[in-house]
Coordinates of C-alpha atoms and ligand atoms in Angstrom, one line a residue:
M21 CA -29.7 -33.9 -31.7
T22 CA -28.4 -34.1 -28.2
V23 CA -26.3 -31.9 -25.9
P24 CA -24.4 -34.4 -23.7
R25 CA -24.4 -33.8 -20.0
I26 CA -21.0 -34.4 -18.5
L27 CA -20.4 -34.6 -14.8
V28 CA -16.7 -34.0 -13.8
F29 CA -15.9 -35.0 -10.3
D30 CA -12.9 -34.5 -7.9
S31 CA -12.3 -34.0 -4.2
G32 CA -11.4 -30.4 -4.9
L33 CA -10.2 -28.1 -7.7
G34 CA -7.7 -30.5 -9.3
G35 CA -10.3 -32.0 -11.6
L36 CA -10.6 -28.6 -13.2
T37 CA -7.4 -29.6 -15.1
V38 CA -9.5 -32.4 -16.7
Y39 CA -12.6 -30.3 -17.1
R40 CA -10.6 -27.7 -19.1
E41 CA -9.5 -30.4 -21.6
F42 CA -13.1 -31.6 -22.0
L43 CA -14.3 -28.1 -22.5
G44 CA -11.6 -27.6 -25.2
K45 CA -12.6 -30.7 -27.0
M46 CA -16.4 -30.5 -26.5
P47 CA -17.3 -26.8 -25.9
D48 CA -21.0 -27.4 -26.6
A49 CA -21.6 -30.1 -24.0
S50 CA -23.3 -29.2 -20.7
Y51 CA -21.0 -29.5 -17.7
L52 CA -21.5 -30.0 -14.0
Y53 CA -18.3 -29.9 -11.9
V54 CA -18.6 -31.5 -8.5
A55 CA -15.9 -30.9 -5.8
D56 CA -16.3 -33.0 -2.7
N57 CA -14.5 -30.4 -0.6
A58 CA -16.1 -31.6 2.7
V59 CA -13.6 -34.4 3.0
F60 CA -10.7 -33.0 0.9
P61 CA -8.0 -34.4 0.7
Y62 CA -9.1 -37.9 -0.5
G63 CA -5.5 -39.0 -0.2
D64 CA -6.0 -39.1 3.6
L65 CA -9.2 -41.3 3.6
R66 CA -9.3 -45.0 4.3
D67 CA -10.1 -47.0 1.2
E68 CA -13.4 -48.4 2.4
E69 CA -14.5 -45.0 3.6
L70 CA -13.8 -43.5 0.2
V71 CA -15.7 -46.2 -1.7
I72 CA -18.8 -45.9 0.5
R73 CA -18.8 -42.2 0.2
L74 CA -18.4 -42.2 -3.6
L75 CA -21.2 -44.7 -4.1
A76 CA -23.5 -42.7 -1.9
L77 CA -22.7 -39.4 -3.7
F78 CA -23.2 -40.8 -7.1
D79 CA -26.4 -42.4 -6.1
V80 CA -27.8 -38.9 -5.5
L81 CA -26.0 -37.2 -8.3
I82 CA -27.0 -39.6 -11.0
E83 CA -30.6 -39.7 -10.0
R84 CA -30.8 -35.9 -9.7
E85 CA -28.5 -34.7 -12.6
Q86 CA -29.0 -37.5 -15.1
P87 CA -25.5 -37.2 -16.6
D88 CA -24.7 -39.0 -19.8
L89 CA -21.1 -39.4 -18.7
C90 CA -19.4 -39.3 -15.3
V91 CA -15.7 -38.4 -15.2
I92 CA -13.8 -39.3 -12.1
A93 CA -11.1 -36.6 -12.4
C94 CA -9.2 -37.9 -9.5
N95 CA -6.6 -40.6 -9.3
T96 CA -7.1 -41.3 -5.7
A97 CA -10.7 -42.1 -6.2
S98 CA -10.3 -43.9 -9.6
T99 CA -7.7 -46.3 -8.4
I100 CA -10.0 -47.6 -5.7
A101 CA -13.6 -46.9 -6.8
L102 CA -13.8 -47.1 -10.6
V103 CA -14.7 -50.8 -10.6
P104 CA -17.5 -50.6 -7.9
L105 CA -18.9 -47.4 -9.5
R106 CA -19.1 -49.1 -12.9
E107 CA -20.7 -52.2 -11.3
H108 CA -23.4 -50.1 -9.5
F109 CA -24.4 -47.6 -12.2
E110 CA -25.4 -47.9 -15.8
V111 CA -24.1 -44.5 -16.9
P112 CA -20.5 -44.8 -18.3
F113 CA -17.6 -43.7 -16.1
V114 CA -14.3 -42.5 -17.3
G115 CA -11.5 -42.5 -14.7
T116 CA -8.1 -41.0 -14.2
V117 CA -5.3 -43.4 -13.4
P118 CA -1.5 -42.8 -13.4
A119 CA 0.0 -42.7 -16.9
I120 CA 2.5 -45.4 -16.2
K121 CA 2.1 -47.0 -19.6
T122 CA 2.8 -43.8 -21.4
A123 CA 5.9 -43.1 -19.3
G124 CA 7.2 -46.7 -19.8
E125 CA 7.0 -46.1 -23.6
K126 CA 8.5 -42.6 -23.6
T127 CA 11.3 -42.8 -21.1
R128 CA 14.8 -42.7 -22.6
S129 CA 16.8 -43.0 -19.5
G130 CA 14.7 -45.9 -18.2
L131 CA 14.1 -44.0 -15.0
F132 CA 10.8 -42.3 -14.3
S133 CA 8.8 -41.4 -11.2
L134 CA 5.2 -41.3 -10.2
L135 CA 4.2 -38.3 -8.1
A136 CA 0.8 -38.9 -6.5
T137 CA -1.1 -38.8 -3.2
P138 CA -0.1 -41.3 -0.6
G139 CA -3.4 -43.1 -1.2
T140 CA -2.7 -43.6 -4.9
V141 CA 0.8 -44.7 -4.4
K142 CA -0.1 -47.5 -2.0
R143 CA -2.9 -48.9 -4.2
R144 CA -2.7 -52.4 -5.7
Y145 CA -4.1 -50.9 -8.9
T146 CA -1.0 -48.6 -9.2
R147 CA 1.5 -51.4 -8.4
D148 CA -0.2 -53.6 -11.0
L149 CA 0.2 -50.8 -13.6
V150 CA 3.9 -50.7 -12.9
E151 CA 4.3 -54.5 -13.1
R152 CA 2.3 -54.7 -16.3
F153 CA 3.6 -51.7 -18.2
A154 CA 6.9 -50.7 -16.8
S155 CA 8.7 -53.7 -15.5
H156 CA 11.6 -52.8 -17.8
C157 CA 12.1 -49.5 -16.1
H158 CA 13.3 -48.2 -12.8
V159 CA 10.1 -46.7 -11.4
T160 CA 10.1 -44.5 -8.2
L161 CA 6.8 -44.1 -6.5
V162 CA 6.5 -40.9 -4.5
G163 CA 3.5 -40.3 -2.2
A164 CA 3.5 -36.6 -1.8
E165 CA 2.1 -35.3 1.5
C166 CA 0.1 -32.0 1.2
L167 CA 0.9 -31.3 -2.5
A168 CA -2.8 -31.2 -3.5
E169 CA -3.4 -28.7 -0.7
L170 CA -0.5 -26.6 -1.9
A171 CA -2.0 -26.5 -5.4
E172 CA -5.3 -25.3 -4.0
D173 CA -3.7 -22.6 -2.0
F174 CA -1.8 -21.5 -5.1
M175 CA -5.0 -21.3 -7.1
R176 CA -6.4 -19.0 -4.4
G177 CA -3.4 -16.7 -4.8
K178 CA -1.1 -17.8 -2.0
A179 CA 2.6 -17.7 -2.9
I180 CA 4.3 -21.0 -3.1
D181 CA 7.0 -21.9 -0.6
R182 CA 9.6 -22.9 -3.1
E183 CA 11.8 -24.6 -0.5
R184 CA 8.9 -26.8 0.6
L185 CA 8.0 -27.6 -3.0
A186 CA 11.6 -28.6 -3.8
H187 CA 11.7 -30.8 -0.7
I188 CA 8.5 -32.6 -1.8
L189 CA 9.8 -33.1 -5.3
K190 CA 13.3 -34.2 -4.4
P191 CA 12.6 -38.0 -3.9
A192 CA 11.2 -38.1 -7.5
F193 CA 14.6 -37.1 -9.0
I194 CA 16.8 -40.1 -9.1
E195 CA 20.4 -40.7 -10.4
H196 CA 21.3 -44.3 -10.9
Q197 CA 24.3 -45.7 -12.6
G198 CA 24.9 -42.6 -14.6
A199 CA 21.3 -42.2 -15.7
R200 CA 18.7 -39.7 -14.4
T201 CA 14.9 -39.5 -14.1
D202 CA 13.6 -38.0 -17.3
I203 CA 9.8 -38.2 -16.8
I204 CA 7.5 -37.5 -13.9
V205 CA 4.0 -38.8 -14.1
L206 CA 1.6 -36.4 -12.4
G207 CA -0.6 -38.9 -10.7
C208 CA -3.0 -36.4 -9.1
T209 CA -5.1 -34.0 -11.1
H210 CA -4.1 -31.1 -8.8
Y211 CA -0.5 -31.3 -9.7
P212 CA -0.7 -29.8 -13.3
L213 CA -1.8 -26.6 -11.6
L214 CA 1.7 -26.4 -10.2
I215 CA 3.8 -27.3 -13.3
D216 CA 5.3 -23.9 -13.8
E217 CA 6.3 -23.7 -10.1
M218 CA 7.7 -27.2 -10.3
R219 CA 9.9 -26.2 -13.2
K220 CA 11.4 -23.4 -11.1
V221 CA 12.7 -25.8 -8.4
E222 CA 13.4 -29.1 -10.3
P223 CA 17.0 -30.3 -9.9
W224 CA 17.2 -30.9 -13.7
P225 CA 14.7 -30.6 -16.5
V226 CA 12.3 -33.5 -16.9
S227 CA 9.0 -34.0 -18.8
Y228 CA 5.9 -34.0 -16.8
I229 CA 3.0 -36.2 -18.0
D230 CA -0.4 -34.6 -17.4
P231 CA -3.1 -37.2 -18.1
A232 CA -5.9 -34.7 -18.8
P233 CA -5.8 -34.6 -22.6
A234 CA -5.9 -38.5 -22.8
I235 CA -8.9 -38.6 -20.4
A236 CA -10.8 -36.0 -22.4
K237 CA -10.1 -37.9 -25.6
Q238 CA -11.4 -41.1 -24.0
G239 CA -14.5 -39.2 -22.8
Q240 CA -15.1 -38.1 -26.3
V241 CA -14.8 -41.6 -27.7
V242 CA -17.4 -42.9 -25.1
L243 CA -19.9 -40.1 -26.0
Q244 CA -19.5 -40.6 -29.7
R245 CA -20.2 -44.3 -29.2
L246 CA -23.3 -43.4 -27.3
F247 CA -24.6 -40.6 -29.5
G248 CA -23.0 -41.1 -32.8
E249 CA -23.9 -38.3 -35.3
N250 CA -26.2 -36.7 -32.8
L251 CA -23.4 -35.4 -30.6
N252 CA -22.4 -31.7 -30.0
A253 CA -25.3 -29.9 -31.6
N254 CA -25.4 -26.2 -31.2
E255 CA -28.5 -26.2 -29.2
E256 CA -29.7 -24.2 -26.2
R257 CA -28.1 -25.7 -23.2
A258 CA -28.0 -25.1 -19.4
A259 CA -25.1 -23.0 -18.1
N260 CA -22.1 -24.9 -16.8
R261 CA -22.1 -25.2 -13.0
L262 CA -19.8 -26.0 -10.1
I263 CA -21.1 -27.4 -6.9
Y264 CA -19.2 -28.3 -3.8
T265 CA -19.7 -29.9 -0.5
G266 CA -18.2 -28.6 2.7
N267 CA -17.3 -25.0 3.4
D268 CA -17.3 -22.0 1.0
G269 CA -13.5 -21.6 1.3
I270 CA -13.1 -23.7 -1.9
V271 CA -14.3 -20.9 -4.1
I272 CA -12.6 -18.0 -2.3
N273 CA -10.5 -15.9 -4.7
I274 CA -11.0 -18.1 -7.7
G275 CA -14.1 -16.4 -9.2
D276 CA -12.1 -15.0 -12.2
Y277 CA -10.4 -18.3 -12.9
L278 CA -13.7 -20.1 -12.9
S279 CA -15.4 -17.6 -15.1
N280 CA -12.6 -17.8 -17.6
I281 CA -13.3 -21.5 -18.0
G282 CA -17.0 -21.0 -18.3
L283 CA -18.0 -21.8 -14.7
H284 CA -20.1 -18.8 -13.8
E285 CA -22.5 -20.5 -11.4
T286 CA -21.1 -21.9 -8.2
S287 CA -23.0 -23.2 -5.2
R288 CA -22.7 -25.2 -2.0
D289 CA -24.6 -28.5 -2.1
E290 CA -24.5 -31.1 0.7
I291 CA -25.5 -33.8 -1.8
I292 CA -25.6 -36.6 0.9
G293 CA -26.0 -34.3 3.9
Ligands
DGL308 N1 -7.1 -34.6 -7.3 C1 -7.0 -35.9 -6.6 C2 -6.2 -36.9 -7.4 O1 -6.1 -36.8 -8.6 C3 -6.5 -36.0 -5.2 C4 -6.4 -34.9 -4.2 C5 -6.9 -35.4 -2.9 O2 -6.1 -36.1 -2.1 O3 -8.0 -35.2 -2.6 O4 -5.7 -37.9 -6.9

């Protein structure tokens, strides 16, 4: 019997939205959450810089932690680095990419928007998803400046500036020939942390697609393929941990939140120095 080791990775706290879903589906797995806070936000990094950094980080993390599954709980990283990561390492990687296909299937008005980091919005990967799965729709791509940072501040107890949030969201709400945007794809794992706040300032009600449940489902499928019947045994397992690069600010004021989702151990770890 095996307790699977799952490494969930993001630039910051956004990937916790994905970790929570994994935990709900596979509570008996052993989790390591890694936040590469030293260079947060990833949305501002150049593509090559990001790929080089991710390969270097995972070189150390895989060797040291021996995960059975790596989850890139970050759209900005997945849309550029998933292919090279899969090429370089044997361990399976599950990524997070914008849920364009789902939105294309679900929209009734034919108008939906992708809200993501500027990095994700400009990627070829994202544009290809729109061409492949939503060419029948009117898709608006919104590269939101600073929204991931706003989500992190909110997590640490800072009140949201509603006017600012409304201003960031406005370009995602489109009226065209009598139809209105009815779905917003949350293309950054930080954004589901702000859903309730978004609802307070949206010009009209829309559905928000949070990809986390689908990612956790995919992770479970991959692990079941690897371990078959031997998965999720109630065995002794190591405590779930969160490690982060950069400064300690990332964990300020969120101890209770982390404890509630089973992350009792947090520590700073330079990983690649
Ligand atoms: N959580 C990350 C994502 O899903 C991005 C935040 C950042 O820019 O670092 O894209």
